[in-house]
């Protein structure tokens, strides 16, 4: 932790028998130099009680020392969206999730010009030398409060963590003997079913447009097919190139969401 932020306890708020909570986000807080939390409220509330509960959560979060609160909601949850906007949350990201059912008979489309295999530490470090020439287009770049260098450090740690502890499998595609792109594969349980998740996908800027991401995504689906029946991947709604890669891999639109941020202090972006 840096001197500009600290870990704070979970906050619980009860208003008219409705309960909301704030949980601390250690990863974001560590790299961005702010105390950042994520707000949770019941899904079945109407706009008015939602607004009141979110306002109470914000006040409690400010008292507890939080600089920012985050909340992600389904894009069709208008009551939640209107309530978030009413108490001062700002939209930072619109995401779309694609999904595909796979089976153990899945056969990946082979791209002979891309050599694909499990990632090594040297692969990841070589990728990181060039991966930040172009922004990821995520909420981290959208928030004007976040320092660009800090965001790059966060994203680099995210990829390194994927290789060490976060992901079950990381694939790298090589062009002409050099690491050119990657896919990180995670497994998690959802509603009693083991689900595959493509967590990160990236291609170094110099190799874009040469089919690297498409080839690695195909290989990741083959890996998942031996372990799960359903695979998902989330990207920003503005990332049309990524959406095209997933659609060509047989994935279809599954859901959409919106991520909001509320600033509780001047350091967190409060004006």
XYZ file of C-alpha atoms in Angstrom:
271
model
C 0.000 0.000 0.000
C 1.172 3.537 -0.710
C 1.052 6.481 1.643
C -1.848 7.954 -0.334
C -4.270 5.093 0.307
C -4.994 2.467 2.881
C -7.040 -0.645 3.393
C -10.401 0.060 5.016
C -12.982 -2.249 6.468
C -16.102 -3.411 4.681
C -18.983 -1.009 5.225
C -22.541 -2.203 5.836
C -25.483 0.193 5.531
C -29.108 -0.510 6.477
C -31.889 1.849 5.404
C -35.568 0.951 5.908
C -34.646 -2.744 6.247
C -32.696 -2.613 2.991
C -29.005 -3.399 3.230
C -26.081 -2.324 1.093
C -22.358 -2.881 1.479
C -18.995 -1.574 0.328
C -16.092 -3.957 -0.164
C -12.511 -2.775 -0.485
C -10.775 -3.154 -3.870
C -7.123 -3.820 -2.908
C -5.735 -4.298 -6.424
C -7.048 -1.033 -7.868
C -6.268 0.847 -4.664
C -2.659 -0.330 -4.561
C -1.776 0.822 -8.057
C -3.973 3.885 -8.435
C -3.044 5.481 -5.112
C -6.665 5.839 -3.984
C -8.918 4.021 -1.537
C -11.420 2.372 -3.866
C -14.451 0.279 -2.965
C -17.250 -1.521 -4.759
C -20.857 -0.846 -3.788
C -23.445 -3.626 -3.568
C -27.209 -3.220 -3.236
C -30.194 -5.582 -3.701
C -31.141 -6.218 -7.324
C -34.907 -6.003 -6.800
C -35.315 -2.404 -5.611
C -37.138 0.352 -7.486
C -35.462 3.641 -8.390
C -36.528 5.680 -5.351
C -35.405 3.256 -2.596
C -32.279 2.505 -4.631
C -31.399 6.170 -4.789
C -31.847 6.593 -1.048
C -29.767 3.490 -0.255
C -26.980 4.460 -2.664
C -26.850 7.937 -1.134
C -26.559 6.434 2.350
C -23.807 4.101 1.143
C -21.902 7.018 -0.369
C -22.095 9.003 2.871
C -20.901 5.998 4.891
C -18.124 5.335 2.394
C -16.889 8.904 2.642
C -16.871 8.690 6.447
C -14.940 5.393 6.252
C -12.205 6.969 4.134
C -13.053 5.811 0.612
C -12.085 8.038 -2.322
C -14.136 6.268 -4.981
C -16.938 3.725 -5.249
C -17.536 1.459 -8.260
C -20.683 -0.333 -9.335
C -21.380 -2.478 -12.392
C -24.977 -3.164 -13.444
C -26.723 -4.881 -16.366
C -27.302 -2.411 -19.193
C -31.053 -3.106 -19.047
C -31.314 -2.208 -15.328
C -32.685 1.281 -15.881
C -33.786 1.770 -12.264
C -30.217 1.103 -11.137
C -28.721 3.337 -13.826
C -31.032 6.254 -13.026
C -30.406 5.858 -9.288
C -26.633 5.800 -9.772
C -26.759 8.923 -11.903
C -29.037 10.666 -9.390
C -26.528 10.331 -6.541
C -23.509 11.371 -8.620
C -22.048 8.246 -10.224
C -20.481 8.745 -13.659
C -20.405 6.212 -16.475
C -16.892 4.843 -17.097
C -17.381 1.719 -19.203
C -19.949 -0.153 -21.296
C -19.137 -3.826 -21.621
C -20.470 -6.644 -23.778
C -20.040 -10.341 -23.017
C -19.927 -12.990 -25.727
C -20.464 -16.695 -25.086
C -20.212 -20.020 -26.848
C -21.054 -23.612 -25.978
C -18.186 -25.979 -26.691
C -17.676 -29.731 -26.461
C -14.790 -32.171 -26.299
C -15.142 -32.557 -30.088
C -14.197 -28.925 -30.726
C -11.485 -28.528 -33.348
C -9.582 -25.262 -33.500
C -9.059 -23.591 -36.855
C -5.325 -23.791 -37.490
C -3.366 -20.684 -38.512
C -0.027 -21.968 -39.798
C 1.680 -18.579 -39.562
C 1.038 -18.297 -35.790
C 2.880 -20.670 -33.422
C 0.819 -21.081 -30.264
C 1.883 -22.573 -26.944
C 1.786 -22.108 -23.158
C 3.195 -18.767 -22.037
C 6.494 -18.410 -20.221
C 7.736 -15.575 -18.036
C 10.026 -14.407 -20.831
C 7.045 -14.354 -23.233
C 5.074 -12.135 -20.872
C 7.946 -9.730 -20.299
C 8.548 -9.458 -24.057
C 4.850 -8.720 -24.613
C 4.821 -6.066 -21.909
C 7.588 -4.140 -23.644
C 5.173 -3.220 -26.427
C 1.648 -3.794 -25.140
C 1.003 -0.258 -23.907
C 1.673 1.602 -27.133
C -2.127 1.756 -27.447
C -4.681 2.058 -24.581
C -6.880 -0.909 -23.677
C -10.015 1.248 -23.883
C -11.232 0.185 -20.426
C -12.621 2.120 -17.466
C -9.050 2.631 -16.298
C -8.328 4.852 -19.302
C -11.750 6.515 -19.140
C -11.340 7.852 -15.612
C -9.486 11.201 -15.869
C -8.330 10.895 -12.247
C -6.116 7.868 -12.870
C -2.482 8.437 -13.768
C -1.647 6.789 -17.097
C 1.648 5.369 -15.828
C -0.136 3.867 -12.798
C -2.752 2.286 -15.067
C 0.003 0.708 -17.173
C 1.640 -0.692 -14.052
C -1.714 -2.151 -12.957
C -2.278 -3.768 -16.344
C 1.246 -5.194 -16.389
C 0.732 -6.757 -12.958
C -2.627 -8.130 -14.138
C -0.932 -10.011 -16.960
C 1.944 -11.203 -14.759
C -0.550 -12.385 -12.131
C -2.437 -14.293 -14.818
C 0.650 -16.360 -15.492
C 1.431 -16.968 -11.820
C -1.867 -17.263 -9.926
C -4.896 -15.628 -11.565
C -5.437 -17.815 -14.635
C -5.472 -21.571 -15.057
C -3.820 -21.330 -18.471
C -2.125 -18.625 -20.562
C -1.482 -19.044 -24.282
C 0.932 -16.997 -26.382
C 1.053 -16.704 -30.156
C 4.415 -16.167 -31.871
C 4.996 -14.507 -35.214
C 8.399 -15.087 -36.785
C 9.668 -16.383 -33.452
C 8.574 -13.385 -31.374
C 5.660 -13.198 -28.876
C 2.877 -11.331 -30.642
C -0.268 -11.913 -28.589
C -1.837 -13.741 -25.663
C -5.058 -15.115 -24.161
C -5.567 -15.850 -20.462
C -8.007 -18.627 -19.514
C -9.839 -18.866 -16.205
C -12.299 -21.355 -14.718
C -14.974 -20.420 -12.192
C -18.303 -21.723 -10.936
C -21.536 -19.927 -11.766
C -24.969 -21.178 -10.713
C -23.509 -24.611 -10.059
C -21.834 -24.888 -13.479
C -18.110 -24.680 -14.174
C -17.626 -21.850 -16.667
C -14.663 -20.952 -18.837
C -13.711 -17.290 -19.066
C -11.323 -15.646 -21.480
C -10.069 -12.975 -19.110
C -7.500 -11.067 -21.174
C -6.793 -10.956 -24.905
C -4.091 -8.827 -26.448
C -1.930 -8.375 -29.534
C 1.161 -6.187 -29.729
C 0.385 -3.157 -31.940
C 2.903 -4.118 -34.640
C 1.226 -7.522 -35.127
C -2.382 -6.393 -35.285
C -4.383 -7.295 -38.352
C -2.421 -10.515 -38.950
C -4.837 -12.976 -37.342
C -2.921 -13.466 -34.104
C -5.811 -12.903 -31.696
C -8.166 -15.039 -33.785
C -5.689 -17.940 -33.778
C -5.065 -17.810 -30.021
C -8.781 -17.514 -29.233
C -9.369 -20.657 -31.297
C -6.685 -22.480 -29.308
C -8.162 -21.271 -26.034
C -11.584 -22.630 -27.020
C -9.982 -26.011 -27.716
C -8.388 -25.922 -24.244
C -11.693 -24.983 -22.623
C -13.607 -27.676 -24.549
C -11.776 -30.349 -22.582
C -12.925 -28.836 -19.289
C -16.215 -26.916 -19.619
C -19.264 -26.553 -21.850
C -19.663 -22.767 -21.769
C -17.007 -20.110 -22.475
C -17.471 -16.338 -22.061
C -15.398 -13.257 -22.833
C -16.073 -9.607 -21.995
C -14.889 -6.562 -23.916
C -15.801 -2.904 -24.293
C -18.767 -2.099 -26.518
C -16.523 0.213 -28.559
C -13.974 -2.526 -29.303
C -15.437 -3.576 -32.627
C -12.277 -5.406 -33.675
C -12.422 -7.695 -30.639
C -16.152 -8.262 -31.146
C -15.445 -9.376 -34.700
C -12.788 -11.839 -33.491
C -15.213 -13.413 -31.025
C -18.075 -13.584 -33.508
C -15.854 -15.284 -36.087
C -14.933 -17.794 -33.373
C -18.609 -18.726 -33.112
C -19.388 -16.692 -30.008
C -22.601 -14.701 -29.753
C -23.710 -11.722 -27.658
C -24.673 -12.951 -24.211
C -25.122 -9.830 -22.056
C -24.172 -6.176 -21.656
C -23.276 -4.078 -18.637
C -22.337 -0.579 -17.510
C -19.695 0.367 -14.942
C -20.087 3.558 -12.931
C -17.733 5.414 -10.586
C -18.607 7.842 -7.803
C -15.996 10.252 -6.441
C -16.229 10.800 -2.685
C -13.211 13.089 -2.231
C -11.330 15.648 -4.341
C -8.507 13.099 -4.774
C -11.078 10.665 -6.104
C -12.365 13.163 -8.664
C -15.069 15.020 -6.725
C -15.632 18.462 -8.220
